[in-house]
Coordinates of N, CA, C and O in Angstrom, one line a residue:
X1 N 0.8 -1.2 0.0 CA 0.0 0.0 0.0 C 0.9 1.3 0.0 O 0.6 2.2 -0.8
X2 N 2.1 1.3 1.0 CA 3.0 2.8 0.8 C 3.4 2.3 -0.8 O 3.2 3.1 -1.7
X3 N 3.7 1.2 -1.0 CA 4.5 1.5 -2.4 C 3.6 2.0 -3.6 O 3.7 3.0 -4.3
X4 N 3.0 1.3 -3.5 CA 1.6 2.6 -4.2 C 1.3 3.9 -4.1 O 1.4 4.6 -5.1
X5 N 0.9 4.3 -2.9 CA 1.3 5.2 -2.6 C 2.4 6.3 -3.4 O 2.1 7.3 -4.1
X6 N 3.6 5.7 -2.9 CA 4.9 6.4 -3.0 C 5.2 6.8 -4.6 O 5.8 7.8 -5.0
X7 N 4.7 5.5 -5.5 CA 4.6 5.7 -6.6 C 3.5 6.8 -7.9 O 3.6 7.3 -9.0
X8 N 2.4 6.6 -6.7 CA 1.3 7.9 -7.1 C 2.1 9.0 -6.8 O 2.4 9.8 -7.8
X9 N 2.4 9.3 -5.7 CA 2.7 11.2 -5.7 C 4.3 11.1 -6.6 O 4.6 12.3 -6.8
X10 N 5.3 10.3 -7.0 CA 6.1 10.5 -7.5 C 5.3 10.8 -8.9 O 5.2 11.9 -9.2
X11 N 4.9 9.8 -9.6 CA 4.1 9.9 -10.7 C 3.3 11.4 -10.7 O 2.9 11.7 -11.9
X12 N 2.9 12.4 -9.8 CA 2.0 13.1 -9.5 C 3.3 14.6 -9.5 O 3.1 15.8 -9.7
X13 N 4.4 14.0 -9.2 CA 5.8 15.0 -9.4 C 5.8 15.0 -10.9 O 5.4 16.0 -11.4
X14 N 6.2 14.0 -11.8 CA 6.6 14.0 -13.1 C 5.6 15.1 -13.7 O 5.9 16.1 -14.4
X15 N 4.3 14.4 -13.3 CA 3.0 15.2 -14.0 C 2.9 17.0 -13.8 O 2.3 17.9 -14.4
X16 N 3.8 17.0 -12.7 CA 3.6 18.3 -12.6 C 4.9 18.8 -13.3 O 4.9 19.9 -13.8
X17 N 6.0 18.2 -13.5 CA 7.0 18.6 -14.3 C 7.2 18.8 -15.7 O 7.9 19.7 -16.1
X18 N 6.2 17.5 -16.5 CA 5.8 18.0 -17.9 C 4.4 19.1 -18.0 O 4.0 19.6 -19.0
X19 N 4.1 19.1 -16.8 CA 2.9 19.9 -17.1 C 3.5 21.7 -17.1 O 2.8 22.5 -17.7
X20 N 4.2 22.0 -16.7 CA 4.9 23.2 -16.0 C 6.0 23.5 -17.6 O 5.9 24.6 -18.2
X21 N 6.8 22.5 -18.1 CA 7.4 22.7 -19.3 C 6.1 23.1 -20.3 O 6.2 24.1 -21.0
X22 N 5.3 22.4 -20.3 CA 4.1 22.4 -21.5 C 3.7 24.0 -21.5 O 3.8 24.7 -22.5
X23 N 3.3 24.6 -20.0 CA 2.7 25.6 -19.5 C 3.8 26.7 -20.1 O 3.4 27.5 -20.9
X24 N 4.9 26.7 -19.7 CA 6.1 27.8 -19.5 C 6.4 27.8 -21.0 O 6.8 28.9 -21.3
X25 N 6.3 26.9 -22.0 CA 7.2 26.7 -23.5 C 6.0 27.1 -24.6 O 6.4 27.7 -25.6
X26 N 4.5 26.9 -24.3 CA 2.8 27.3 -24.8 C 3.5 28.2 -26.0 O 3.2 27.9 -27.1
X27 N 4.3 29.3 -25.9 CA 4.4 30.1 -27.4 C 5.3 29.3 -28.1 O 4.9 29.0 -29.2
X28 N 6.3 29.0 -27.7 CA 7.4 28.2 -28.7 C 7.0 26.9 -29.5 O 7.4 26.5 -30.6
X29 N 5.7 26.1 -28.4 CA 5.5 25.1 -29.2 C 4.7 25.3 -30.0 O 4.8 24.7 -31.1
X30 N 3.5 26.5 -29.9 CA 3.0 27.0 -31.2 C 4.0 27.5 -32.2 O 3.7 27.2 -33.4
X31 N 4.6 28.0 -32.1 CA 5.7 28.9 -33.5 C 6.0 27.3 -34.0 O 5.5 27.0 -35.1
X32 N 6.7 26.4 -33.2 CA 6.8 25.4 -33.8 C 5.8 24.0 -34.8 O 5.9 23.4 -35.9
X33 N 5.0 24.0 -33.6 CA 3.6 23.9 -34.8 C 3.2 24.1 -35.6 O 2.5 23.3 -36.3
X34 N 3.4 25.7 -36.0 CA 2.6 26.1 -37.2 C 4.6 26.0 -38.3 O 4.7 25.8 -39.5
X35 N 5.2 26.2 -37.6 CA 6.5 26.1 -39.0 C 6.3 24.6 -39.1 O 7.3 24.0 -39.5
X36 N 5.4 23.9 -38.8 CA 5.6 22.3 -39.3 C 6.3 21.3 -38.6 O 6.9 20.4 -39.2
X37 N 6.3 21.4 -36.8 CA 6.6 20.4 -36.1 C 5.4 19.4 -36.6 O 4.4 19.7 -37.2
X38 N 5.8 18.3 -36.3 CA 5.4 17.1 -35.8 C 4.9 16.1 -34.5 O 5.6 16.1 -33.5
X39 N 4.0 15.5 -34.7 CA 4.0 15.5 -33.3 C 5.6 14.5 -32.3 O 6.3 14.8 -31.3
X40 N 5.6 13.6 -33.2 CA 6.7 13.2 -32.5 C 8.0 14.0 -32.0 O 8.8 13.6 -31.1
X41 N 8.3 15.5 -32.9 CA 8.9 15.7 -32.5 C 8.7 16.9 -31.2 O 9.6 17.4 -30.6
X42 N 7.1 17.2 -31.2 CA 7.0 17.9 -29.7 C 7.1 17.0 -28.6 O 7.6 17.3 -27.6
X43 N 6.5 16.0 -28.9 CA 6.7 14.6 -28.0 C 8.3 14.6 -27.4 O 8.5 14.8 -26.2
X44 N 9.3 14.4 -28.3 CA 10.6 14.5 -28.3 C 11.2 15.4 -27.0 O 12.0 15.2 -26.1
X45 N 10.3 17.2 -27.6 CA 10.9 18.2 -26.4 C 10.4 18.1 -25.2 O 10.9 18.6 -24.2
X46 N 9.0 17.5 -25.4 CA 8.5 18.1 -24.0 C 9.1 16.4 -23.1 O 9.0 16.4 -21.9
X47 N 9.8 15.2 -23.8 CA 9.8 14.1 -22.8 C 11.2 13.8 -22.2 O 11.4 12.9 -21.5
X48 N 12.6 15.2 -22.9 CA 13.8 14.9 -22.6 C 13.7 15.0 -21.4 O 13.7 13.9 -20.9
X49 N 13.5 16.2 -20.5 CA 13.7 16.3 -19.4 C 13.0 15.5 -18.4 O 13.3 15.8 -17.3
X50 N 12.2 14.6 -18.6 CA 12.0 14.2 -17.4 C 12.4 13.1 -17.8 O 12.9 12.8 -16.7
X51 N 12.7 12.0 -18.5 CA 13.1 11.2 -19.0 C 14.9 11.1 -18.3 O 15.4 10.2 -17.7
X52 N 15.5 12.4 -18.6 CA 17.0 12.2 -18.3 C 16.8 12.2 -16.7 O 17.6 11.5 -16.1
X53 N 15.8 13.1 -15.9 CA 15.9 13.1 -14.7 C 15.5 11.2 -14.3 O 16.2 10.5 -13.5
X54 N 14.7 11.0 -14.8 CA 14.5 9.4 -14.6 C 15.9 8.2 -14.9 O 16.1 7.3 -14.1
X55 N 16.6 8.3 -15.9 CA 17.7 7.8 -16.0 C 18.9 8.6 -14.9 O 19.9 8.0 -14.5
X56 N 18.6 10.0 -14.5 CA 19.6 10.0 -14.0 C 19.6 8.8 -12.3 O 20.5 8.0 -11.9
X57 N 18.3 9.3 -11.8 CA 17.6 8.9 -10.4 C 18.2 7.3 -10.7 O 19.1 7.0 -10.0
X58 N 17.7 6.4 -11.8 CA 18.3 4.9 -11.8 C 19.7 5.0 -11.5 O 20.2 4.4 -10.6
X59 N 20.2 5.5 -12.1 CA 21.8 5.8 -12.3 C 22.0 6.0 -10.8 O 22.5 5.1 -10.2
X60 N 21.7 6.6 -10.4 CA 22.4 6.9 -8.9 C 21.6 6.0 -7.8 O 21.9 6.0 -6.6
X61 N 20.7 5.3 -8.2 CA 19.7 4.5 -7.3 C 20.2 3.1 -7.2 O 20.4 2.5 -6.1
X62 N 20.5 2.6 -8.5 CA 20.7 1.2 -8.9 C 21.4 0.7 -7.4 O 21.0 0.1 -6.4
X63 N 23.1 1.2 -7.9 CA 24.0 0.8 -7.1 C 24.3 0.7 -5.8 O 25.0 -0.1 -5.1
X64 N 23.2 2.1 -5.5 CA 22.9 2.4 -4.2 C 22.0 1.1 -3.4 O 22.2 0.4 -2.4
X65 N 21.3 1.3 -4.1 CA 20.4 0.2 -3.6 C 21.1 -1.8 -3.6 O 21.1 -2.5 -2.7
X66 N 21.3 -1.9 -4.4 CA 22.5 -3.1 -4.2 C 23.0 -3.6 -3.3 O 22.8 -4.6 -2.7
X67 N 24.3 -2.0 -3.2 CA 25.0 -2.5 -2.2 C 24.9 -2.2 -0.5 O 25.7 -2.2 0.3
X68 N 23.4 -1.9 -0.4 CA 22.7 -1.7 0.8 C 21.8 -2.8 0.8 O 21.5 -3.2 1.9
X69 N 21.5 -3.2 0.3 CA 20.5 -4.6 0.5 C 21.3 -5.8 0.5 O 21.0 -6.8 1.3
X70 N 22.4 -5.7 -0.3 CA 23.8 -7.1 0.2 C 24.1 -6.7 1.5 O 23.9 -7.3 2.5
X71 N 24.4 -6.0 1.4 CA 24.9 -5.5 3.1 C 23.9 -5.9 4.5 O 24.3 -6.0 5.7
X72 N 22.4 -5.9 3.9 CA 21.7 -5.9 5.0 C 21.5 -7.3 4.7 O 21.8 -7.9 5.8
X73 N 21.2 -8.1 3.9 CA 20.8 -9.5 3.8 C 22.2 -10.3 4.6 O 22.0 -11.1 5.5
X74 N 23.6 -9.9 4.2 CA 24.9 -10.5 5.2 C 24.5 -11.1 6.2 O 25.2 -12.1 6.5
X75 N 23.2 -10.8 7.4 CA 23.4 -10.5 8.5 C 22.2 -12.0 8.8 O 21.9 -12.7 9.8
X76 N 22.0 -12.1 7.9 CA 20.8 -13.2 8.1 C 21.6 -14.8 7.9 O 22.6 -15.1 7.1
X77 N 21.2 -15.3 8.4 CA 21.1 -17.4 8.8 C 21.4 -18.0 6.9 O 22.4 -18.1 6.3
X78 N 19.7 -18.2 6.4 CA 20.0 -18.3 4.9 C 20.4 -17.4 3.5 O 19.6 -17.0 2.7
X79 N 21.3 -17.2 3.4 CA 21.7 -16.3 2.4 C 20.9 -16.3 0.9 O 20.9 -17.1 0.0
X80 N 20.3 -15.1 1.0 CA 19.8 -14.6 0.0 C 20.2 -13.6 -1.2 O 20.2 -12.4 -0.9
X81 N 20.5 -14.1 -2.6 CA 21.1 -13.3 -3.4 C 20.0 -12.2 -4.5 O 19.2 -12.8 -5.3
X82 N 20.0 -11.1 -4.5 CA 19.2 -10.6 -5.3 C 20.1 -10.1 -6.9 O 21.1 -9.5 -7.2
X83 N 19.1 -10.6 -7.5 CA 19.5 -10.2 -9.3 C 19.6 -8.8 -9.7 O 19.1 -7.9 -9.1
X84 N 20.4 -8.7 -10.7 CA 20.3 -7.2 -11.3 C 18.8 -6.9 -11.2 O 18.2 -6.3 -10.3
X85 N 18.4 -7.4 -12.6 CA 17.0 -7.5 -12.9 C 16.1 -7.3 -11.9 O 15.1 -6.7 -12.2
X86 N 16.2 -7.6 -10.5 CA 15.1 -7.3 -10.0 C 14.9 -5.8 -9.2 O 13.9 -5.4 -8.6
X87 N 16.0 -5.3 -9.5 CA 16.5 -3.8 -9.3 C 15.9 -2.9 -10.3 O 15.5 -1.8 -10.2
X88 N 16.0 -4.0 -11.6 CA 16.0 -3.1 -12.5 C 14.0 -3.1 -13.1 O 13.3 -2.2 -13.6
X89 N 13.7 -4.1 -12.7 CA 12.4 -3.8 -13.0 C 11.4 -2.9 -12.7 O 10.4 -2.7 -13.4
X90 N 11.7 -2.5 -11.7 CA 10.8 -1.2 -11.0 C 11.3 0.3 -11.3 O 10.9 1.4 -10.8
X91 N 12.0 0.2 -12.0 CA 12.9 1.3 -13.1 C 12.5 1.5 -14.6 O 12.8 2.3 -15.5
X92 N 11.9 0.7 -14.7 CA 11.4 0.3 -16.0 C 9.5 0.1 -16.2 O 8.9 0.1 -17.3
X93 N 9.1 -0.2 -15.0 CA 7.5 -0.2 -14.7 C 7.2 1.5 -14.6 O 6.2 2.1 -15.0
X94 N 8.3 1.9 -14.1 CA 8.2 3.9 -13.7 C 8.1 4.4 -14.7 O 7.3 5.4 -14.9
X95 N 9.0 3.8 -15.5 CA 9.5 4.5 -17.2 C 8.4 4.3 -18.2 O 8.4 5.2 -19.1
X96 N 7.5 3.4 -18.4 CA 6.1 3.2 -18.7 C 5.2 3.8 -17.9 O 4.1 4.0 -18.5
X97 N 5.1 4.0 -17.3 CA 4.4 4.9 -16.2 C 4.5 6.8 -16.9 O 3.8 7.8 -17.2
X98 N 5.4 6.5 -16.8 CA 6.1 8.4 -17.0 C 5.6 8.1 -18.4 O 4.7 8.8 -18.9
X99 N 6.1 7.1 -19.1 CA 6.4 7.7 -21.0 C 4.7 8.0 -21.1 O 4.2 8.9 -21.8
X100 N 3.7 7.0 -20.4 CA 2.6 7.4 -20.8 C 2.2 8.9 -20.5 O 1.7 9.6 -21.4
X101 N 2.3 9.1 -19.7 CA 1.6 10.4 -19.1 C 2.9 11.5 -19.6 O 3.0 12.5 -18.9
X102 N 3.8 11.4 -20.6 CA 4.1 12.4 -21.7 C 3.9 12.0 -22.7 O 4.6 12.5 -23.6
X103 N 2.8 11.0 -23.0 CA 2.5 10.7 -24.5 C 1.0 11.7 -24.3 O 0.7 12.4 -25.2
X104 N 0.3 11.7 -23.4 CA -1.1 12.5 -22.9 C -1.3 13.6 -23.3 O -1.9 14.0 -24.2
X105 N -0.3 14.3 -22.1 CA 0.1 15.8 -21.6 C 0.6 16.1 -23.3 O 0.0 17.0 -23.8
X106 N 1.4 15.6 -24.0 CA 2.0 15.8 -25.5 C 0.7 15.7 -26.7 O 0.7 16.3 -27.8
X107 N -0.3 15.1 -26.3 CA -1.7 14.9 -27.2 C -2.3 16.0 -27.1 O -2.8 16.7 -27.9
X108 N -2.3 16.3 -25.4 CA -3.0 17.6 -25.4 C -2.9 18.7 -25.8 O -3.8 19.4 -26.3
X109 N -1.3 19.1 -25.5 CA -1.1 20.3 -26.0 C -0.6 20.0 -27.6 O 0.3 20.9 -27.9
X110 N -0.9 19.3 -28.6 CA -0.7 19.1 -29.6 C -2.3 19.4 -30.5 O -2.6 19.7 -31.7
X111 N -3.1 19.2 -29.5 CA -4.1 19.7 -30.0 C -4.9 20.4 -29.8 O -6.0 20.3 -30.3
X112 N -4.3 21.4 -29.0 CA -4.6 23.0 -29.1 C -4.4 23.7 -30.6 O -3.7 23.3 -31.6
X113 N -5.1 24.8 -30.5 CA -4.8 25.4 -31.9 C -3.6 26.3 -31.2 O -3.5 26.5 -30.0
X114 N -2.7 26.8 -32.1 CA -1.6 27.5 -31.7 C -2.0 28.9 -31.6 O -1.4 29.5 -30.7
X115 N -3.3 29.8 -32.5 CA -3.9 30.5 -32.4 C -4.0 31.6 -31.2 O -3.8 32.8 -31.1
X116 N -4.4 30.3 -30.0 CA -5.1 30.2 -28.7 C -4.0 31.1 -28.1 O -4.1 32.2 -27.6
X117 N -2.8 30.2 -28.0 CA -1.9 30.3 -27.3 C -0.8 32.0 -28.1 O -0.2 32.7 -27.3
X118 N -0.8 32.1 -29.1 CA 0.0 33.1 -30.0 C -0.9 34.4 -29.9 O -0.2 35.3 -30.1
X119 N -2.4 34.7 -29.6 CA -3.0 35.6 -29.3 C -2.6 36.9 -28.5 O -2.5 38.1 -28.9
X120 N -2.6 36.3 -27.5 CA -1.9 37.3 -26.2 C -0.8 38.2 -26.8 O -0.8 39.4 -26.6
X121 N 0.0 37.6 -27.5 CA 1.6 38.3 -27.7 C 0.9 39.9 -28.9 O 1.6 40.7 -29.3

């Protein structure tokens, strides 16, 4: 139940992080829309950054976590070995998790008129 949890409001950070890029960038991705972006490649801007923040977090999680869980398992009767892979699965359930909810937030603001947003100026 916490890990659910824990995984909603992280998921609920990301969302607010592509949402905040979408928000803050609203004229650029119109100029770019109408000079003939594509969607994949708004897709592309609006998913680098949280994407690299996600590879970075594994990157510095992986190892971490490893060599604190060998360390704590040492201490026990039957010895228990944990796999890469099982490190790495919950890194990769996140990353499906995130890619969806910047394929969304990328639909939506792709189907705004650029109009909308280029008015104000």
């Amino acid at each position: 139940m916490f890990s659910g949890l824990t995984i909603l409001i992280s998921l609920l950070g990301f969302y607010g992080l592509v949402y905040f890029i979408s928000i803050t960038k609203t004229k650029e991705l119109a100029v770019r829309k109408i000079l003939g972006a594509s969607y994949r490649e708004i897709l592309n801007y609006l998913g680098k950054g949280p994407v690299l923040y996600l590879i970075a977090a594994g990157v510095i999680s992986l190892p971490l976590t490893y060599l604190l869980s060998e360390n704590w398992l040492q201490n026990y009767a039957f010895r228990v070995s944990i796999a890469w892979w099982n490190l790495l699965l919950p890194i990769l359930f996140f990353g499906f998790l995130i890619w969806i909810l910047i394929v969304t937030k990328t639909y939506l603001v792709f189907k705004e008129k650029p109009v909308n947003s280029l008015r104000s100026e």
